[in-house]
PDB file of C-alpha atoms in Angstrom:
ATOM      1  CA  MET A  24     127.100  94.994 100.148  1.00  0.00           C
ATOM      2  CA  SER A  25     129.868  96.049 102.509  1.00  0.00           C
ATOM      3  CA  SER A  26     129.223  97.675 105.834  1.00  0.00           C
ATOM      4  CA  SER A  27     130.507 101.008 104.471  1.00  0.00           C
ATOM      5  CA  GLY A  28     127.072 101.552 102.888  1.00  0.00           C
ATOM      6  CA  ALA A  29     125.121 100.726 106.061  1.00  0.00           C
ATOM      7  CA  GLY A  30     122.121 102.927 106.723  1.00  0.00           C
ATOM      8  CA  GLN A  31     121.620 104.044 103.150  1.00  0.00           C
ATOM      9  CA  PHE A  32     118.330 104.142 101.285  1.00  0.00           C
ATOM     10  CA  TYR A  33     117.486 103.815  97.575  1.00  0.00           C
ATOM     11  CA  TRP A  34     114.492 104.413  95.325  1.00  0.00           C
ATOM     12  CA  CYS A  35     113.716 101.247  93.354  1.00  0.00           C
ATOM     13  CA  LEU A  36     112.560 102.107  89.821  1.00  0.00           C
ATOM     14  CA  LYS A  37     111.250  98.584  89.253  1.00  0.00           C
ATOM     15  CA  HIS A  38     109.062  98.378  92.373  1.00  0.00           C
ATOM     16  CA  SER A  39     108.414 102.104  93.008  1.00  0.00           C
ATOM     17  CA  ARG A  40     109.439 101.893  96.638  1.00  0.00           C
ATOM     18  CA  VAL A  41     112.205 102.780  99.082  1.00  0.00           C
ATOM     19  CA  GLU A  42     114.693  99.999  99.702  1.00  0.00           C
ATOM     20  CA  SER A  43     117.510  99.677 102.196  1.00  0.00           C
ATOM     21  CA  ASP A  44     120.742  97.717 102.271  1.00  0.00           C
ATOM     22  CA  ALA A  45     118.851  94.774 103.770  1.00  0.00           C
ATOM     23  CA  ASN A  46     116.399  94.563 100.850  1.00  0.00           C
ATOM     24  CA  ILE A  47     117.817  95.987  97.657  1.00  0.00           C
ATOM     25  CA  CYS A  48     117.450  95.537  93.908  1.00  0.00           C
ATOM     26  CA  PRO A  49     120.392  95.669  91.462  1.00  0.00           C
ATOM     27  CA  ALA A  50     122.036  99.079  90.923  1.00  0.00           C
ATOM     28  CA  VAL A  51     120.616  99.420  87.401  1.00  0.00           C
ATOM     29  CA  GLU A  52     117.095  99.483  88.905  1.00  0.00           C
ATOM     30  CA  ARG A  53     117.603 102.086  91.660  1.00  0.00           C
ATOM     31  CA  LEU A  54     118.466 105.701  92.453  1.00  0.00           C
ATOM     32  CA  GLY A  55     120.634 106.626  95.365  1.00  0.00           C
ATOM     33  CA  PRO A  56     122.039 106.194  97.857  1.00  0.00           C
ATOM     34  CA  TYR A  57     120.248 108.678 100.080  1.00  0.00           C
ATOM     35  CA  GLY A  58     120.918 109.315 103.738  1.00  0.00           C
ATOM     36  CA  THR A  59     117.301 109.049 104.856  1.00  0.00           C
ATOM     37  CA  GLU A  60     114.196 107.229 103.805  1.00  0.00           C
ATOM     38  CA  ALA A  61     112.448 110.587 103.238  1.00  0.00           C
ATOM     39  CA  GLU A  62     115.150 111.680 100.779  1.00  0.00           C
ATOM     40  CA  ALA A  63     114.791 108.400  98.891  1.00  0.00           C
ATOM     41  CA  MET A  64     111.017 108.889  98.691  1.00  0.00           C
ATOM     42  CA  ARG A  65     111.626 112.239  96.942  1.00  0.00           C
ATOM     43  CA  ALA A  66     114.061 110.782  94.393  1.00  0.00           C
ATOM     44  CA  LEU A  67     111.734 111.089  91.400  1.00  0.00           C
ATOM     45  CA  ASP A  68     110.772 114.642  92.393  1.00  0.00           C
ATOM     46  CA  ARG A  69     114.456 115.584  92.459  1.00  0.00           C
ATOM     47  CA  VAL A  70     114.975 113.977  89.045  1.00  0.00           C
ATOM     48  CA  ALA A  71     112.072 116.000  87.612  1.00  0.00           C
ATOM     49  CA  GLU A  72     113.387 119.219  89.211  1.00  0.00           C
ATOM     50  CA  ARG A  73     116.876 118.663  87.843  1.00  0.00           C
ATOM     51  CA  ASN A  74     115.585 117.808  84.375  1.00  0.00           C
ATOM     52  CA  ALA A  75     113.537 121.011  84.342  1.00  0.00           C
ATOM     53  CA  ASP A  76     116.568 123.031  85.395  1.00  0.00           C
ATOM     54  CA  TRP A  77     118.711 121.407  82.692  1.00  0.00           C
ATOM     55  CA  ASP A  78     116.023 121.993  80.055  1.00  0.00           C
ATOM     56  CA  ALA A  79     115.860 125.667  81.027  1.00  0.00           C
ATOM     57  CA  GLU A  80     119.639 125.923  80.860  1.00  0.00           C
ATOM     58  CA  ASP A  81     119.621 124.304  77.405  1.00  0.00           C
ATOM     59  CA  GLU A  82     117.077 126.921  76.249  1.00  0.00           C
ATOM     60  CA  ARG A  83     119.287 129.741  77.578  1.00  0.00           C
ATOM     61  CA  TRP A  84     122.332 128.202  75.918  1.00  0.00           C
ATOM     62  CA  HIS A  85     120.675 127.720  72.536  1.00  0.00           C
ATOM     63  CA  GLY A  86     118.484 130.817  72.573  1.00  0.00           C
ATOM     64  CA  GLU A  87     114.750 131.178  72.833  1.00  0.00           C
ATOM     65  CA  PRO A  88     112.602 128.074  72.270  1.00  0.00           C
ATOM     66  CA  GLN A  89     111.111 127.764  68.818  1.00  0.00           C
ATOM     67  CA  PRO A  90     107.294 128.218  68.587  1.00  0.00           C
TER      68      PRO A  90
END
């Protein structure tokens, strides 16, 4: 990877760990980049939060959820 991405962190979906530019899996297996290791560690939490927000927006768009 080029030096333009130096200091970035990623969440590896394959290994369930934070990775940096020095030790990184292919793009298809990671989320990011994130500016800090702590942000990368929260990657799956952010995905879950965004999915919940999008699901709620879908319900508002389509009307009330069916019982």
